[in-house]
Coordinates of C-alpha atoms in Angstrom, one line a residue:
M254 CA 28.3 -21.1 -1.5
P255 CA 27.4 -23.0 -4.5
A256 CA 23.9 -23.8 -5.2
A257 CA 21.9 -26.8 -4.0
T258 CA 20.8 -29.4 -6.3
P259 CA 17.3 -30.9 -6.6
G260 CA 16.8 -34.0 -5.2
T261 CA 20.1 -33.1 -2.3
P262 CA 20.1 -33.1 1.4
S263 CA 21.7 -29.1 1.3
L264 CA 18.1 -29.2 -0.6
L265 CA 15.4 -30.5 1.1
R266 CA 16.9 -28.9 4.5
A267 CA 16.5 -25.7 2.9
M268 CA 12.8 -26.2 1.9
N269 CA 12.5 -27.8 5.3
D270 CA 14.0 -24.7 7.1
R271 CA 11.2 -22.0 4.5
A272 CA 8.5 -24.0 5.6
A273 CA 9.4 -23.9 9.7
L274 CA 10.2 -20.3 9.2
E275 CA 7.1 -19.2 7.5
L276 CA 5.2 -21.2 10.2
L277 CA 6.5 -19.1 12.6
L278 CA 5.8 -15.9 11.1
T279 CA 2.1 -17.7 10.4
H280 CA 1.8 -19.2 14.4
G281 CA 3.9 -16.9 16.6
P282 CA 6.0 -19.1 18.5
L283 CA 5.9 -22.8 18.6
S284 CA 7.3 -26.0 20.4
R285 CA 9.7 -28.3 18.2
T286 CA 7.0 -30.9 19.0
R287 CA 4.2 -28.4 17.3
I288 CA 6.7 -27.4 14.8
G289 CA 7.2 -31.0 13.9
H290 CA 3.5 -31.9 13.5
L291 CA 2.6 -29.2 11.2
T292 CA 5.6 -29.7 9.2
G293 CA 5.7 -33.6 8.9
L294 CA 9.2 -34.0 10.6
S295 CA 10.7 -36.5 13.3
K296 CA 11.6 -34.9 16.5
P297 CA 15.2 -35.4 15.9
T298 CA 14.9 -33.8 12.5
A299 CA 13.0 -30.7 13.7
S300 CA 15.3 -30.7 16.7
Q301 CA 18.2 -30.4 14.2
L302 CA 16.1 -27.8 12.5
L303 CA 15.5 -25.8 14.9
A304 CA 19.2 -25.5 16.4
R305 CA 20.3 -25.0 12.8
L306 CA 17.9 -21.7 12.6
E307 CA 18.7 -20.7 16.1
A308 CA 22.8 -21.3 15.1
A309 CA 22.0 -18.9 12.0
G310 CA 20.6 -16.2 14.0
L311 CA 17.0 -16.4 12.4
V312 CA 15.0 -18.1 15.1
V313 CA 14.9 -17.2 19.0
A314 CA 14.1 -19.4 22.3
T315 CA 10.8 -17.2 23.9
G316 CA 9.8 -19.3 26.8
T317 CA 7.6 -22.1 27.2
D318 CA 4.4 -23.1 26.8
G319 CA 3.3 -23.3 30.7
G320 CA 0.3 -23.5 31.7
R321 CA -0.3 -27.3 30.0
P322 CA -0.4 -30.5 31.6
G323 CA 2.9 -32.4 31.4
P324 CA 6.3 -31.2 31.3
S325 CA 7.0 -27.6 29.9
A326 CA 8.2 -27.0 25.8
Q327 CA 10.4 -24.8 24.7
L328 CA 8.8 -22.4 22.3
Y329 CA 10.9 -20.8 19.3
A330 CA 9.5 -17.5 17.6
I331 CA 11.5 -15.3 14.3
N332 CA 14.0 -13.5 15.7
P333 CA 12.8 -10.0 14.7
R334 CA 16.2 -8.8 14.7
A335 CA 17.9 -10.7 12.0
A336 CA 16.5 -8.3 9.4
Y337 CA 15.3 -4.9 9.3
V338 CA 13.3 -3.1 5.7
G339 CA 12.4 0.7 4.9
G340 CA 9.0 1.7 3.8
L341 CA 8.7 5.2 2.6
D342 CA 4.9 7.2 1.3
V343 CA 5.9 10.1 -1.1
T344 CA 3.2 12.5 -1.5
P345 CA 2.6 16.2 -2.9
G346 CA 2.6 17.6 1.0
R347 CA 5.2 15.1 3.1
V348 CA 7.2 11.6 2.8
L349 CA 6.2 9.7 5.6
A350 CA 9.1 6.7 6.1
A351 CA 8.8 3.7 8.8
V352 CA 10.8 1.0 9.9
A353 CA 9.7 -2.7 10.6
D354 CA 11.7 -5.8 11.6
L355 CA 11.8 -8.8 10.1
T356 CA 8.3 -10.1 12.0
G357 CA 6.6 -6.8 10.0
T358 CA 6.1 -5.0 13.4
V359 CA 6.3 -1.6 12.9
I360 CA 9.1 0.2 15.2
A361 CA 9.7 3.5 14.4
S362 CA 8.5 6.2 12.1
H363 CA 9.4 9.6 10.7
E364 CA 7.8 12.7 8.4
V365 CA 9.2 15.3 6.9
P366 CA 6.5 17.8 5.9
Y367 CA 7.7 19.0 2.0
T368 CA 9.1 22.5 1.6
E369 CA 8.9 24.7 -1.4
G370 CA 12.0 23.6 -3.3
A371 CA 13.3 20.9 -1.2
Q372 CA 15.1 17.9 -3.6
A373 CA 13.7 14.3 -3.6
V374 CA 17.1 13.2 -2.5
D375 CA 17.7 15.3 0.5
Q376 CA 13.4 14.4 1.7
V377 CA 13.9 11.1 1.1
T378 CA 17.2 10.7 3.5
E379 CA 15.9 13.2 6.3
A380 CA 12.7 11.0 6.6
L381 CA 14.8 7.3 6.2
G382 CA 17.0 9.0 8.7
G383 CA 14.5 10.3 10.8
A384 CA 12.6 6.7 10.9
V385 CA 16.0 4.4 11.8
K386 CA 16.9 7.2 14.3
A387 CA 14.1 6.4 16.3
A388 CA 14.3 2.8 15.9
G389 CA 17.6 2.9 17.8
L390 CA 19.5 1.9 14.2
H391 CA 21.2 3.1 11.2
R392 CA 21.0 2.9 8.0
S393 CA 23.1 0.1 7.1
D394 CA 21.1 -1.7 9.2
L395 CA 18.3 -2.1 6.6
H396 CA 18.3 -4.9 4.2
R397 CA 15.7 -3.0 1.5
V398 CA 13.6 0.3 1.3
V399 CA 10.4 0.3 -0.7
I400 CA 9.5 3.9 -1.8
A401 CA 5.8 4.5 -2.7
T402 CA 5.4 7.6 -4.9
P403 CA 2.7 8.7 -7.4
G404 CA 2.8 7.8 -10.7
A405 CA 5.4 5.3 -11.7
F406 CA 9.0 5.0 -12.5
D407 CA 9.3 4.1 -16.4
P408 CA 11.4 1.0 -16.5
H409 CA 12.2 1.9 -19.8
T410 CA 13.3 5.5 -19.2
G411 CA 13.9 5.4 -15.2
R412 CA 11.2 8.8 -15.3
L413 CA 8.7 9.5 -13.1
R414 CA 5.2 9.3 -15.2
Y415 CA 1.5 10.3 -14.5
A416 CA 2.7 12.3 -11.4
S417 CA 3.8 16.0 -12.6
H418 CA 1.8 17.0 -9.2
L419 CA 5.2 15.4 -7.5
P420 CA 7.3 18.5 -6.9
G421 CA 11.0 17.6 -6.9
W422 CA 10.8 14.1 -8.2
H423 CA 11.7 14.7 -12.2
S424 CA 15.4 14.7 -12.5
P425 CA 17.1 12.7 -15.1
T426 CA 19.3 11.6 -12.5
L427 CA 16.9 11.1 -9.8
L428 CA 17.6 6.9 -9.4
D429 CA 21.3 7.1 -9.7
D430 CA 20.7 10.1 -7.1
L431 CA 19.1 8.4 -5.0
A432 CA 21.2 5.2 -5.5
A433 CA 24.4 6.9 -4.2
A434 CA 22.9 8.2 -1.0
L435 CA 21.6 4.9 0.2
P436 CA 23.7 2.3 1.5
M437 CA 20.9 -0.1 0.6
P438 CA 18.8 -1.6 -2.5
V439 CA 15.7 0.6 -2.8
E440 CA 12.9 -0.6 -4.7
Y441 CA 10.1 2.1 -6.3
E442 CA 6.8 1.1 -6.6
N443 CA 3.1 2.8 -7.0
D444 CA 1.2 4.1 -4.2
V445 CA -2.1 2.1 -5.3
N446 CA -0.3 -1.1 -6.1
L447 CA 1.7 -0.9 -3.0
A448 CA -2.0 -0.3 -1.3
A449 CA -3.6 -3.6 -2.6
V450 CA 0.1 -5.2 -1.4
A451 CA -1.0 -4.4 1.9
E452 CA -4.4 -5.2 1.3
Q453 CA -3.6 -9.2 -0.2
R454 CA -1.3 -9.2 2.3
L455 CA -2.6 -8.1 5.6
G456 CA -6.6 -7.1 4.7
A457 CA -9.6 -7.7 2.5
A458 CA -7.9 -9.3 -1.1
R459 CA -6.3 -12.1 1.2
G460 CA -6.7 -15.3 -0.7
H461 CA -8.2 -13.3 -3.6
E462 CA -6.1 -14.2 -7.2
D463 CA -8.0 -11.9 -9.3
F464 CA -9.0 -8.3 -7.6
V465 CA -9.0 -4.3 -8.4
L466 CA -8.0 -1.8 -5.9
L467 CA -9.8 1.7 -6.2
W468 CA -8.6 4.1 -4.7
N469 CA -9.8 8.1 -4.2
E470 CA -7.5 10.8 -1.9
E471 CA -4.7 13.8 -4.0
G472 CA -5.6 11.8 -7.6
L473 CA -8.3 8.7 -8.2
G474 CA -6.4 5.6 -9.3
A475 CA -6.9 1.7 -9.5
A476 CA -4.2 -1.5 -8.7
L477 CA -4.9 -4.6 -11.0
V478 CA -3.9 -7.7 -9.3
L479 CA -4.3 -10.7 -12.2
G480 CA -3.5 -14.1 -10.6
G481 CA -1.9 -13.0 -7.5
R482 CA 0.6 -10.6 -8.8
L483 CA 0.4 -6.8 -9.7
H484 CA 0.1 -5.9 -13.2
R485 CA 2.0 -2.6 -14.2
G486 CA 1.8 -2.4 -17.8
W487 CA 4.8 -1.7 -20.0
T488 CA 5.5 1.5 -19.0
G489 CA 4.3 1.4 -15.5
G490 CA 1.1 2.6 -15.7
A491 CA -1.7 0.6 -15.4
G492 CA -4.0 1.3 -13.1
E493 CA -4.3 4.9 -14.1
V494 CA -8.1 5.1 -14.1
G495 CA -8.1 8.9 -13.8
F496 CA -6.9 9.5 -17.7
L497 CA -9.8 7.4 -18.6
P498 CA -12.3 9.4 -20.5
V499 CA -16.0 8.8 -19.6
P500 CA -19.3 10.5 -20.4
G501 CA -20.5 13.6 -18.3
R502 CA -17.6 15.1 -18.9
P503 CA -15.4 16.4 -21.8
L504 CA -12.7 14.9 -23.7
V505 CA -9.4 16.1 -22.0
R506 CA -6.8 15.9 -24.6
Q507 CA -3.3 15.8 -23.7
V508 CA -4.0 14.0 -20.6
T509 CA -0.4 13.5 -19.1
R510 CA 0.3 17.6 -19.8
A511 CA -2.9 18.5 -18.0
N512 CA -1.9 15.2 -15.4
S513 CA -5.8 14.7 -15.5
G514 CA -9.0 13.1 -16.9
G515 CA -12.0 12.8 -17.9
Y516 CA -12.7 10.2 -15.1
Q517 CA -10.6 12.1 -12.8
E518 CA -13.1 14.8 -13.1
L519 CA -16.1 13.6 -13.0
A520 CA -15.7 11.3 -9.5
G521 CA -11.9 12.9 -7.8
V522 CA -12.4 14.8 -4.2
E523 CA -11.9 18.3 -6.0
G524 CA -15.2 18.3 -7.5
L525 CA -17.5 16.7 -4.2
P526 CA -17.9 20.2 -2.5
R527 CA -19.3 21.8 -5.9
L528 CA -21.4 18.6 -6.1
A529 CA -22.9 19.0 -2.5
A530 CA -24.0 22.6 -3.0
E531 CA -25.3 21.7 -5.8
L532 CA -27.8 19.4 -3.7
G533 CA -28.1 21.7 -1.0
V534 CA -25.5 19.3 1.2
E535 CA -24.1 22.0 3.8
A536 CA -20.7 21.6 4.2
P537 CA -19.8 20.2 8.3
P538 CA -18.3 22.5 10.7
G539 CA -14.6 21.8 11.4
P540 CA -11.6 22.9 9.7
A541 CA -12.5 20.9 6.5
A542 CA -15.0 23.3 6.2
A543 CA -13.4 26.4 4.9
A544 CA -12.1 24.1 2.1
A545 CA -15.4 22.9 1.0
D546 CA -16.7 26.2 1.1
A547 CA -14.1 27.7 -0.6
D548 CA -14.7 25.4 -4.0
A549 CA -18.3 26.1 -3.4
P550 CA -20.6 27.5 -6.5
G551 CA -19.9 31.5 -5.6
S552 CA -17.6 31.5 -2.5
P553 CA -14.7 33.8 -2.8
G554 CA -11.9 31.4 -1.4
T555 CA -10.0 31.4 1.5
P556 CA -6.2 33.0 2.5
D557 CA -3.4 30.0 2.6
A558 CA -2.9 29.7 6.1
P559 CA 0.8 28.5 5.9
D560 CA 1.2 28.6 9.6
A561 CA -1.9 26.0 10.0
P562 CA -0.8 21.9 10.6
S563 CA -2.0 20.6 7.4
G564 CA -3.1 17.2 8.8
P565 CA -2.5 13.8 6.9
H566 CA -4.4 14.7 3.9
S567 CA -4.4 18.0 1.7
P568 CA -7.4 20.9 2.2
E569 CA -9.6 19.6 -0.7
V570 CA -9.1 15.7 0.3
A571 CA -10.3 16.9 4.0
A572 CA -13.2 18.8 2.9
A573 CA -14.5 15.8 0.9
V574 CA -14.0 13.3 3.6
A575 CA -16.2 15.6 6.0
L576 CA -18.7 15.8 3.9
L577 CA -19.1 12.3 2.5
A578 CA -18.3 11.2 6.3
Q579 CA -21.2 13.3 7.4
A580 CA -23.6 12.3 4.7
A581 CA -23.0 8.7 5.3
A582 CA -23.7 9.2 9.6
T583 CA -27.1 10.3 8.2
P584 CA -27.8 8.6 4.7
A585 CA -31.3 10.6 3.7
G586 CA -32.9 13.9 1.8
P587 CA -30.1 15.6 0.3
H588 CA -27.5 13.6 2.2
L589 CA -28.3 10.3 0.2
A590 CA -28.9 12.4 -3.0
F591 CA -25.2 13.3 -2.3
L592 CA -24.1 10.2 -1.7
Q593 CA -26.4 8.3 -4.7
A594 CA -24.7 10.8 -7.2
Y595 CA -20.7 10.0 -6.2
A596 CA -21.7 6.7 -6.2
T597 CA -23.0 7.1 -10.0
A598 CA -19.3 9.3 -10.8
L599 CA -17.2 6.6 -9.5
A600 CA -19.4 3.7 -11.4
T601 CA -19.0 5.6 -14.6
G602 CA -15.2 4.4 -14.9
L603 CA -15.5 1.6 -12.1
A604 CA -17.8 -0.5 -14.7
S605 CA -15.3 0.2 -17.6
V606 CA -12.3 -1.5 -15.4
V607 CA -14.8 -4.2 -14.4
A608 CA -15.7 -5.4 -18.1
V609 CA -12.4 -5.8 -18.9
L610 CA -10.8 -7.4 -15.6
D611 CA -13.7 -9.1 -14.5
P612 CA -12.6 -9.7 -11.0
E613 CA -13.5 -11.5 -8.2
I614 CA -13.5 -8.6 -5.9
V615 CA -13.2 -5.0 -5.4
V616 CA -11.7 -3.2 -3.0
L617 CA -12.4 0.2 -1.9
S618 CA -9.4 2.1 -0.4
G619 CA -8.7 5.7 0.4
A620 CA -9.7 8.6 2.5
A621 CA -12.4 9.7 0.2
I622 CA -14.4 6.6 -0.6
S623 CA -13.8 5.1 2.8
A624 CA -15.6 8.0 4.3
G625 CA -18.9 7.3 2.7
G626 CA -19.3 3.6 4.5
E627 CA -21.7 1.3 4.0
P628 CA -24.0 3.6 2.3
L629 CA -21.9 4.7 -0.2
R630 CA -20.4 0.8 -0.5
A631 CA -24.3 -0.2 -1.2
L632 CA -25.0 2.2 -3.4
L633 CA -21.6 2.0 -5.7
E634 CA -22.4 -2.1 -6.0
A635 CA -25.7 -1.2 -6.7
E636 CA -24.6 1.4 -9.8
V637 CA -21.8 -0.8 -11.1
A638 CA -24.7 -4.1 -10.9
E639 CA -26.4 -1.8 -13.4
L640 CA -23.4 -0.9 -15.7
A641 CA -21.0 -3.6 -16.3
P642 CA -21.8 -7.3 -17.6
S643 CA -20.2 -8.7 -13.8
R644 CA -20.8 -8.4 -10.7
P645 CA -18.1 -8.3 -8.3
R646 CA -18.4 -8.1 -5.3
L647 CA -17.5 -4.5 -3.5
V648 CA -15.6 -4.4 -0.5
P649 CA -14.1 -2.0 1.9
G650 CA -10.6 -1.9 2.7
G651 CA -9.1 -3.7 5.7
V652 CA -5.9 -1.6 6.1
S653 CA -7.7 1.6 7.3
E654 CA -4.2 3.5 8.3
R655 CA -1.4 3.8 6.5
A656 CA -2.4 1.1 3.5
V657 CA 0.6 3.0 1.4
L658 CA 3.4 2.5 3.9
H659 CA 2.2 -1.0 5.1
G660 CA 2.4 -1.7 1.2
A661 CA 5.4 -0.6 0.9
L662 CA 6.5 -2.4 4.2
E663 CA 5.5 -5.7 3.3
S664 CA 7.2 -5.6 -0.6
A665 CA 10.4 -5.0 1.7
L666 CA 9.5 -7.8 3.5
A667 CA 8.7 -10.1 1.2
A668 CA 11.8 -9.6 -1.2
T669 CA 14.1 -10.0 2.3
R670 CA 12.1 -12.7 3.8
D671 CA 13.3 -14.4 0.4
E672 CA 16.8 -13.5 0.9
V673 CA 17.1 -14.0 4.9
F674 CA 15.4 -17.1 4.6
D675 CA 17.1 -18.6 2.4
T676 CA 19.7 -21.2 4.3
S677 CA 20.9 -23.2 0.6
R678 CA 23.3 -20.1 -0.1

């Protein structure tokens, strides 16, 4: 069908259709009268619009608004089966996939742990296939898939950069191999960027055009949102703040080969058990304590236990989370000193980001930062106020579970809705 000409009835119908669909996404089921009121359309025009969208399979009748005075009105809602999307969160330890319907409801997920020698294509197809099967669908039912990885695929070379720790993802033909294995459009995005997408659409950054998300789990990173849009940089590496040189650590040269930098070594999770031990903070009891003790000064270490469950995080992240959660629960004495030292380490790099970008807010995310709770947030905000020329509000992330995966799904949904909701085609 030829594209609609500006100002023609077909374009106006398409604009009204999109407005109504967005209202149904925002408000849930609505009556014809309510849709007419919210869009400014007359009752006959709203009726024609709903009939058109229902015939296109984009809306369905869902019941009536009984319980009010007067006759019950028919309610309409987005047809969740009109389209499905997939999202994947890739870490060195596992690939987690999920499927969502057009309304954004997650209907199934599947996790594939990393095994020695596993290839990226096999991991992706197994994880996505498991999620699709659990949803009662076929892979061909997915309109789009977004894959989150550490680092970023260079838009000029197609090679994954800034993530040498991700096994099986560095083949020069990887993107071509994945395209051949998957029957739907596939997009790739940095994991921390997608955590920011989740916060922008579902969490703490809703309504904010300029913000930074600071993330600390397996790696220390940031996402930069300027004018409401992700800023990725020339090679996709914007926000790789772990490579920043910072006071308090020797300069790290050949940083991409080392896969680390001064800020990562100063404030990354791997150094927190040692910092805690230096300040007299004992590791809490539990599975994470072994990892914390193994990293403490003078520890002989512990052998690997390949049959033990790894949990949602690596042992290093789990140890850091346990220490920070313990300190945040009783923020006094050595615990307060530990939180203060960690806040200072985080602020040392964050202040540079704030000085360059002047964001409205900084969203704090990732398991290690989140575990410090309000005590860590308040200390970090005070430190940034001392070190940076502007004073953005520091806010905890609002998407506490699977933020990266939710961001992947939201990114896939945004592109899919643009296609499916365009009734001018």
